[in-house]
PDB file of C-alpha atoms in Angstrom:
ATOM      1  CA  MET A 239     -19.287   9.495  19.111  1.00  0.00           C
ATOM      2  CA  PRO A 240     -18.889  10.425  22.560  1.00  0.00           C
ATOM      3  CA  ILE A 241     -18.224   8.135  25.294  1.00  0.00           C
ATOM      4  CA  THR A 242     -21.215   7.282  27.264  1.00  0.00           C
ATOM      5  CA  ASP A 243     -21.371   7.348  30.917  1.00  0.00           C
ATOM      6  CA  SER A 244     -20.958   3.825  31.308  1.00  0.00           C
ATOM      7  CA  GLY A 245     -17.697   4.069  29.618  1.00  0.00           C
ATOM      8  CA  ALA A 246     -18.320   2.268  26.467  1.00  0.00           C
ATOM      9  CA  LEU A 247     -17.579   3.903  23.104  1.00  0.00           C
ATOM     10  CA  ARG A 248     -20.748   4.541  21.617  1.00  0.00           C
ATOM     11  CA  GLY A 249     -21.585   4.244  17.827  1.00  0.00           C
ATOM     12  CA  ILE A 250     -18.487   2.094  17.153  1.00  0.00           C
ATOM     13  CA  SER A 251     -19.812  -0.921  15.538  1.00  0.00           C
ATOM     14  CA  ARG A 252     -18.697  -4.552  16.477  1.00  0.00           C
ATOM     15  CA  VAL A 253     -17.282  -2.974  19.866  1.00  0.00           C
ATOM     16  CA  ALA A 254     -19.983  -3.883  22.296  1.00  0.00           C
ATOM     17  CA  PRO A 255     -19.929  -2.698  26.087  1.00  0.00           C
ATOM     18  CA  HIS A 256     -19.280  -5.103  28.914  1.00  0.00           C
ATOM     19  CA  SER A 257     -19.753  -4.622  32.568  1.00  0.00           C
ATOM     20  CA  MET A 258     -17.801  -7.665  33.487  1.00  0.00           C
ATOM     21  CA  PRO A 259     -15.789 -10.330  31.651  1.00  0.00           C
ATOM     22  CA  MET A 260     -17.525 -12.647  29.295  1.00  0.00           C
ATOM     23  CA  ALA A 261     -17.695 -16.070  30.257  1.00  0.00           C
ATOM     24  CA  GLY A 262     -14.825 -17.314  27.877  1.00  0.00           C
ATOM     25  CA  ASP A 263     -12.401 -14.429  28.498  1.00  0.00           C
ATOM     26  CA  ARG A 264     -10.616 -16.475  31.318  1.00  0.00           C
ATOM     27  CA  LEU A 265     -10.190 -19.384  28.908  1.00  0.00           C
ATOM     28  CA  LEU A 266      -8.872 -17.013  26.320  1.00  0.00           C
ATOM     29  CA  GLN A 267      -6.503 -14.916  28.469  1.00  0.00           C
ATOM     30  CA  HIS A 268      -3.305 -15.979  26.779  1.00  0.00           C
ATOM     31  CA  ARG A 269      -4.774 -17.095  23.485  1.00  0.00           C
ATOM     32  CA  PRO A 270      -3.750 -13.726  21.844  1.00  0.00           C
ATOM     33  CA  GLN A 271      -0.194 -14.246  22.698  1.00  0.00           C
ATOM     34  CA  ALA A 272      -0.153 -17.910  21.596  1.00  0.00           C
ATOM     35  CA  PHE A 273      -1.625 -16.674  18.317  1.00  0.00           C
ATOM     36  CA  LEU A 274       1.008 -14.053  17.719  1.00  0.00           C
ATOM     37  CA  ASP A 275       3.866 -16.393  18.831  1.00  0.00           C
ATOM     38  CA  ALA A 276       2.741 -18.591  16.439  1.00  0.00           C
ATOM     39  CA  LEU A 277       2.600 -16.326  13.513  1.00  0.00           C
ATOM     40  CA  TYR A 278       6.091 -15.055  14.001  1.00  0.00           C
ATOM     41  CA  GLN A 279       7.324 -18.821  13.915  1.00  0.00           C
ATOM     42  CA  SER A 280       8.039 -19.611  10.148  1.00  0.00           C
ATOM     43  CA  ALA A 281       7.401 -23.257  10.583  1.00  0.00           C
ATOM     44  CA  ARG A 282       3.855 -22.614  12.060  1.00  0.00           C
ATOM     45  CA  ALA A 283       3.132 -19.618  10.191  1.00  0.00           C
ATOM     46  CA  PRO A 284       1.491 -21.473   7.378  1.00  0.00           C
ATOM     47  CA  LEU A 285      -1.273 -22.866   9.983  1.00  0.00           C
ATOM     48  CA  TRP A 286      -2.414 -19.067  10.222  1.00  0.00           C
ATOM     49  CA  ARG A 287      -1.957 -18.197   6.541  1.00  0.00           C
ATOM     50  CA  LEU A 288       0.142 -15.192   7.600  1.00  0.00           C
ATOM     51  CA  ARG A 289       1.273 -13.265   4.243  1.00  0.00           C
ATOM     52  CA  ARG A 290       4.883 -12.393   5.183  1.00  0.00           C
ATOM     53  CA  THR A 291       5.490  -9.225   3.416  1.00  0.00           C
ATOM     54  CA  GLU A 292       7.966  -6.484   3.421  1.00  0.00           C
ATOM     55  CA  SER A 293       5.338  -4.592   5.455  1.00  0.00           C
ATOM     56  CA  SER A 294       4.807  -7.275   7.973  1.00  0.00           C
ATOM     57  CA  LEU A 295       4.473  -5.795  11.525  1.00  0.00           C
ATOM     58  CA  SER A 296       7.796  -7.294  13.339  1.00  0.00           C
ATOM     59  CA  ALA A 297       7.395  -8.754  16.923  1.00  0.00           C
ATOM     60  CA  GLU A 298       9.882  -6.004  18.418  1.00  0.00           C
ATOM     61  CA  SER A 299       7.245  -3.313  17.021  1.00  0.00           C
ATOM     62  CA  GLY A 300       4.224  -5.279  18.319  1.00  0.00           C
ATOM     63  CA  ARG A 301       5.761  -5.376  21.854  1.00  0.00           C
ATOM     64  CA  LEU A 302       6.732  -1.640  21.732  1.00  0.00           C
ATOM     65  CA  LEU A 303       2.553  -1.170  20.725  1.00  0.00           C
ATOM     66  CA  ARG A 304       1.415  -2.808  23.632  1.00  0.00           C
ATOM     67  CA  GLN A 305       3.893  -0.809  26.132  1.00  0.00           C
ATOM     68  CA  MET A 306       2.734   2.537  24.339  1.00  0.00           C
ATOM     69  CA  VAL A 307      -0.922   1.370  24.755  1.00  0.00           C
ATOM     70  CA  ASP A 308       0.024   0.622  28.492  1.00  0.00           C
ATOM     71  CA  VAL A 309       1.762   3.971  29.290  1.00  0.00           C
ATOM     72  CA  SER A 310      -0.482   6.072  27.452  1.00  0.00           C
ATOM     73  CA  ALA A 311      -3.545   4.611  29.092  1.00  0.00           C
ATOM     74  CA  ALA A 312      -5.084   4.609  25.791  1.00  0.00           C
ATOM     75  CA  ARG A 313      -9.012   4.197  25.550  1.00  0.00           C
ATOM     76  CA  LEU A 314      -9.252   4.764  21.954  1.00  0.00           C
ATOM     77  CA  VAL A 315      -6.873   3.210  19.510  1.00  0.00           C
ATOM     78  CA  VAL A 316      -6.824   4.053  15.678  1.00  0.00           C
ATOM     79  CA  ALA A 317      -5.072   2.224  13.213  1.00  0.00           C
ATOM     80  CA  LEU A 318      -4.346   3.068   9.419  1.00  0.00           C
ATOM     81  CA  GLY A 319      -4.090  -0.498   8.171  1.00  0.00           C
ATOM     82  CA  SER A 320      -3.847  -3.708  10.306  1.00  0.00           C
ATOM     83  CA  ALA A 321      -1.035  -5.822   8.719  1.00  0.00           C
ATOM     84  CA  ASP A 322      -3.588  -8.478   7.868  1.00  0.00           C
ATOM     85  CA  GLY A 323      -5.071  -8.097  11.355  1.00  0.00           C
ATOM     86  CA  VAL A 324      -1.135  -8.938  13.141  1.00  0.00           C
ATOM     87  CA  ALA A 325      -1.008  -5.131  14.492  1.00  0.00           C
ATOM     88  CA  ALA A 326      -4.507  -5.200  15.380  1.00  0.00           C
ATOM     89  CA  VAL A 327      -4.143  -8.109  17.592  1.00  0.00           C
ATOM     90  CA  TRP A 328      -1.279  -6.529  19.455  1.00  0.00           C
ATOM     91  CA  LEU A 329      -3.176  -3.609  19.851  1.00  0.00           C
ATOM     92  CA  ALA A 330      -6.224  -5.216  20.783  1.00  0.00           C
ATOM     93  CA  ASP A 331      -4.799  -7.577  23.102  1.00  0.00           C
ATOM     94  CA  ALA A 332      -2.926  -4.538  24.980  1.00  0.00           C
ATOM     95  CA  LEU A 333      -6.559  -2.680  25.172  1.00  0.00           C
ATOM     96  CA  ARG A 334      -8.182  -5.967  26.647  1.00  0.00           C
ATOM     97  CA  GLU A 335      -5.542  -6.245  29.499  1.00  0.00           C
ATOM     98  CA  ALA A 336      -5.994  -2.555  30.577  1.00  0.00           C
ATOM     99  CA  ALA A 337      -9.673  -2.723  30.172  1.00  0.00           C
ATOM    100  CA  GLY A 338      -9.494  -5.687  32.637  1.00  0.00           C
ATOM    101  CA  GLY A 339     -12.917  -7.023  30.951  1.00  0.00           C
ATOM    102  CA  ARG A 340     -14.783  -3.535  30.753  1.00  0.00           C
ATOM    103  CA  GLY A 341     -15.941  -2.430  27.482  1.00  0.00           C
ATOM    104  CA  ASP A 342     -14.510   1.015  27.788  1.00  0.00           C
ATOM    105  CA  ARG A 343     -11.631   0.851  25.329  1.00  0.00           C
ATOM    106  CA  ALA A 344     -11.596   0.152  21.632  1.00  0.00           C
ATOM    107  CA  LEU A 345      -9.602  -0.106  18.270  1.00  0.00           C
ATOM    108  CA  ILE A 346     -10.790   1.319  15.189  1.00  0.00           C
ATOM    109  CA  ALA A 347      -8.523  -0.345  12.220  1.00  0.00           C
ATOM    110  CA  PHE A 348      -9.044   1.168   8.725  1.00  0.00           C
ATOM    111  CA  GLU A 349      -8.194  -1.026   5.883  1.00  0.00           C
ATOM    112  CA  ARG A 350      -7.975   0.052   2.164  1.00  0.00           C
ATOM    113  CA  ASP A 351     -10.080  -3.181   0.375  1.00  0.00           C
ATOM    114  CA  ALA A 352     -12.662  -5.744   1.627  1.00  0.00           C
ATOM    115  CA  ASP A 353      -9.972  -8.806   1.570  1.00  0.00           C
ATOM    116  CA  ALA A 354      -7.342  -6.991   3.723  1.00  0.00           C
ATOM    117  CA  ALA A 355     -10.366  -6.153   6.101  1.00  0.00           C
ATOM    118  CA  GLN A 356     -11.703  -9.970   5.904  1.00  0.00           C
ATOM    119  CA  ARG A 357      -8.094 -11.086   6.513  1.00  0.00           C
ATOM    120  CA  ALA A 358      -8.049  -8.782   9.703  1.00  0.00           C
ATOM    121  CA  ARG A 359     -11.361  -9.936  10.880  1.00  0.00           C
ATOM    122  CA  ALA A 360     -10.352 -13.709  10.359  1.00  0.00           C
ATOM    123  CA  ALA A 361      -6.745 -13.019  12.695  1.00  0.00           C
ATOM    124  CA  LEU A 362      -8.894 -11.281  15.274  1.00  0.00           C
ATOM    125  CA  ARG A 363     -11.198 -14.098  15.496  1.00  0.00           C
ATOM    126  CA  GLY A 364      -8.771 -16.483  15.498  1.00  0.00           C
ATOM    127  CA  ALA A 365      -6.620 -14.753  18.568  1.00  0.00           C
ATOM    128  CA  GLY A 366     -10.190 -14.678  20.321  1.00  0.00           C
ATOM    129  CA  ILE A 367     -10.185 -10.895  20.566  1.00  0.00           C
ATOM    130  CA  SER A 368     -12.367  -9.247  17.771  1.00  0.00           C
ATOM    131  CA  ARG A 369     -14.934  -7.816  20.624  1.00  0.00           C
ATOM    132  CA  TYR A 370     -12.638  -5.068  21.031  1.00  0.00           C
ATOM    133  CA  VAL A 371     -11.769  -3.975  17.554  1.00  0.00           C
ATOM    134  CA  ASP A 372     -14.076  -2.144  14.457  1.00  0.00           C
ATOM    135  CA  ILE A 373     -12.351  -3.044  11.428  1.00  0.00           C
ATOM    136  CA  ARG A 374     -13.545  -0.302   8.868  1.00  0.00           C
ATOM    137  CA  CYS A 375     -13.142  -0.889   4.937  1.00  0.00           C
ATOM    138  CA  ASP A 376     -14.030   2.978   4.579  1.00  0.00           C
ATOM    139  CA  ASN A 377     -12.256   6.273   4.078  1.00  0.00           C
ATOM    140  CA  PRO A 378     -11.023   7.298   7.573  1.00  0.00           C
ATOM    141  CA  THR A 379     -11.794  11.351   6.736  1.00  0.00           C
ATOM    142  CA  ARG A 380     -15.598  10.756   6.963  1.00  0.00           C
ATOM    143  CA  LEU A 381     -15.168   8.951  10.441  1.00  0.00           C
ATOM    144  CA  LEU A 382     -12.767  10.890  11.915  1.00  0.00           C
ATOM    145  CA  GLY A 383     -14.921  13.904  11.159  1.00  0.00           C
ATOM    146  CA  GLU A 384     -17.699  12.273  13.325  1.00  0.00           C
ATOM    147  CA  LEU A 385     -15.737  11.276  16.170  1.00  0.00           C
ATOM    148  CA  ASP A 386     -16.220  13.193  19.516  1.00  0.00           C
ATOM    149  CA  THR A 387     -14.128  10.850  21.579  1.00  0.00           C
ATOM    150  CA  PRO A 388     -10.366  11.871  21.711  1.00  0.00           C
ATOM    151  CA  ILE A 389      -7.877   9.298  20.135  1.00  0.00           C
ATOM    152  CA  ASP A 390      -4.835   8.308  22.524  1.00  0.00           C
ATOM    153  CA  LEU A 391      -2.505   6.423  20.038  1.00  0.00           C
ATOM    154  CA  VAL A 392      -2.522   6.131  16.072  1.00  0.00           C
ATOM    155  CA  LEU A 393      -0.906   3.580  14.205  1.00  0.00           C
ATOM    156  CA  LEU A 394       0.014   4.087  10.401  1.00  0.00           C
ATOM    157  CA  LEU A 395       1.015   1.501   8.207  1.00  0.00           C
ATOM    158  CA  ASP A 396       2.216   1.540   4.605  1.00  0.00           C
ATOM    159  CA  THR A 397      -0.888   1.040   3.167  1.00  0.00           C
ATOM    160  CA  PHE A 398      -2.219   4.736   3.862  1.00  0.00           C
ATOM    161  CA  ASP A 399       1.042   6.261   3.027  1.00  0.00           C
ATOM    162  CA  THR A 400      -0.605   8.292  -0.033  1.00  0.00           C
ATOM    163  CA  GLU A 401      -3.190   9.685   2.428  1.00  0.00           C
ATOM    164  CA  ALA A 402      -1.149   9.990   5.635  1.00  0.00           C
ATOM    165  CA  THR A 403      -0.003  13.853   4.901  1.00  0.00           C
ATOM    166  CA  ALA A 404      -3.195  14.821   4.003  1.00  0.00           C
ATOM    167  CA  LEU A 405      -4.974  13.133   7.189  1.00  0.00           C
ATOM    168  CA  LEU A 406      -2.270  14.547   9.294  1.00  0.00           C
ATOM    169  CA  PRO A 407      -4.067  17.755  10.241  1.00  0.00           C
ATOM    170  CA  GLN A 408      -7.439  15.925  11.017  1.00  0.00           C
ATOM    171  CA  LEU A 409      -5.570  13.244  13.053  1.00  0.00           C
ATOM    172  CA  THR A 410      -3.962  16.116  15.270  1.00  0.00           C
ATOM    173  CA  ALA A 411      -7.157  17.916  15.703  1.00  0.00           C
ATOM    174  CA  LYS A 412      -8.558  14.716  17.332  1.00  0.00           C
ATOM    175  CA  LEU A 413      -5.371  13.509  19.026  1.00  0.00           C
ATOM    176  CA  ARG A 414      -5.379  14.240  22.714  1.00  0.00           C
ATOM    177  CA  PRO A 415      -2.453  16.182  23.988  1.00  0.00           C
ATOM    178  CA  GLY A 416       0.104  13.716  25.078  1.00  0.00           C
ATOM    179  CA  GLY A 417      -1.217  11.440  22.446  1.00  0.00           C
ATOM    180  CA  ILE A 418       0.890   9.293  20.153  1.00  0.00           C
ATOM    181  CA  LEU A 419       1.431   8.619  16.644  1.00  0.00           C
ATOM    182  CA  ILE A 420       3.449   5.714  15.774  1.00  0.00           C
ATOM    183  CA  VAL A 421       5.191   4.982  12.308  1.00  0.00           C
ATOM    184  CA  PRO A 422       7.224   1.871  11.755  1.00  0.00           C
ATOM    185  CA  GLN A 423       9.952   0.951   9.089  1.00  0.00           C
ATOM    186  CA  ILE A 424      10.096   4.832   8.458  1.00  0.00           C
ATOM    187  CA  GLN A 425      13.138   4.444   6.546  1.00  0.00           C
ATOM    188  CA  ARG A 426      12.077   2.489   3.665  1.00  0.00           C
ATOM    189  CA  ARG A 427       8.698   4.862   3.751  1.00  0.00           C
ATOM    190  CA  ARG A 428      10.836   8.114   4.032  1.00  0.00           C
ATOM    191  CA  ARG A 429       9.952   9.631   0.682  1.00  0.00           C
ATOM    192  CA  ALA A 430       6.013   8.814   0.795  1.00  0.00           C
ATOM    193  CA  LEU A 431       5.840  10.326   4.048  1.00  0.00           C
ATOM    194  CA  ALA A 432       8.233  13.696   3.354  1.00  0.00           C
ATOM    195  CA  GLY A 433       5.212  15.664   4.399  1.00  0.00           C
ATOM    196  CA  TRP A 434       4.362  13.798   7.861  1.00  0.00           C
ATOM    197  CA  LEU A 435       7.971  13.910   8.969  1.00  0.00           C
ATOM    198  CA  ALA A 436       8.285  17.596   8.129  1.00  0.00           C
ATOM    199  CA  THR A 437       5.281  18.132  10.111  1.00  0.00           C
ATOM    200  CA  VAL A 438       5.797  16.067  13.217  1.00  0.00           C
ATOM    201  CA  ARG A 439       9.540  16.810  13.390  1.00  0.00           C
ATOM    202  CA  ALA A 440       9.213  20.581  13.039  1.00  0.00           C
ATOM    203  CA  PRO A 441      10.752  22.369  15.929  1.00  0.00           C
ATOM    204  CA  ASP A 442       7.749  25.048  16.346  1.00  0.00           C
ATOM    205  CA  GLY A 443       5.205  22.428  15.536  1.00  0.00           C
ATOM    206  CA  PRO A 444       2.804  20.517  17.561  1.00  0.00           C
ATOM    207  CA  TYR A 445       4.539  17.315  18.003  1.00  0.00           C
ATOM    208  CA  ARG A 446       7.957  16.172  19.487  1.00  0.00           C
ATOM    209  CA  SER A 447       9.144  13.380  17.543  1.00  0.00           C
ATOM    210  CA  LEU A 448      11.955  10.665  18.073  1.00  0.00           C
ATOM    211  CA  SER A 449      13.116   7.864  15.427  1.00  0.00           C
ATOM    212  CA  LEU A 450      13.667   4.493  17.231  1.00  0.00           C
ATOM    213  CA  PRO A 451      16.389   2.073  15.630  1.00  0.00           C
ATOM    214  CA  ILE A 452      14.023  -0.788  15.496  1.00  0.00           C
ATOM    215  CA  ASP A 453      12.034  -2.141  12.604  1.00  0.00           C
ATOM    216  CA  GLY A 454      13.754  -0.191   9.967  1.00  0.00           C
ATOM    217  CA  GLY A 455      13.319   2.855  11.896  1.00  0.00           C
ATOM    218  CA  LEU A 456      10.234   3.623  14.145  1.00  0.00           C
ATOM    219  CA  GLU A 457       8.792   7.004  14.351  1.00  0.00           C
ATOM    220  CA  TRP A 458       7.456   7.937  17.785  1.00  0.00           C
ATOM    221  CA  SER A 459       5.658  11.312  17.890  1.00  0.00           C
ATOM    222  CA  VAL A 460       4.083  12.944  20.995  1.00  0.00           C
ATOM    223  CA  LYS A 461       1.510  15.825  20.582  1.00  0.00           C
ATOM    224  CA  GLN A 462       2.075  18.615  22.595  1.00  0.00           C
ATOM    225  CA  ALA A 463       0.079  20.220  25.409  1.00  0.00           C
TER     226      ALA A 463
END
């Protein structure tokens, strides 16, 4: 999946290239953040049918994701899980702002089942930001094997914990030098991700990793050159 001369990510369905902002983009300029604000207000959460579960992404982690997209100048982000679309909205909104209306940045988000994928798509439509995201109800291994474009940032949520360690070599091969792996709530997930943590924390390994004291521990790993 190379990046074409126009900068659009070719071969990623539902992420269409645009040379200039869509007419409605200016009207939706603040809609994603308003959508997220509503989700995190418990009195209004039922309006958006948010399922507040143990694995829901916190607003603090969401803001950090936005910053990571900005500082890494990310063009391609992969999310293993979408937290019912909440994580996807945070990431896609950051990509939208960075793209400035161009279609040269995208998020591929994987979900384990069709219902979760539908909830994520509904959240993205509600936030007015679905054009930047390709939600896949698919095995990540196949697409990652076909991907030519370097990945800039990976978000790992707990729906993919059982596959995470097996996927890590493939993700490492596709991640560009300086690319980032983000794993929230690592304290709760420590046992399931023991192999992943051993790799990213190894002193002589391909990553330099830091655990941040937010959202139950957030593991931030940067691939070395």
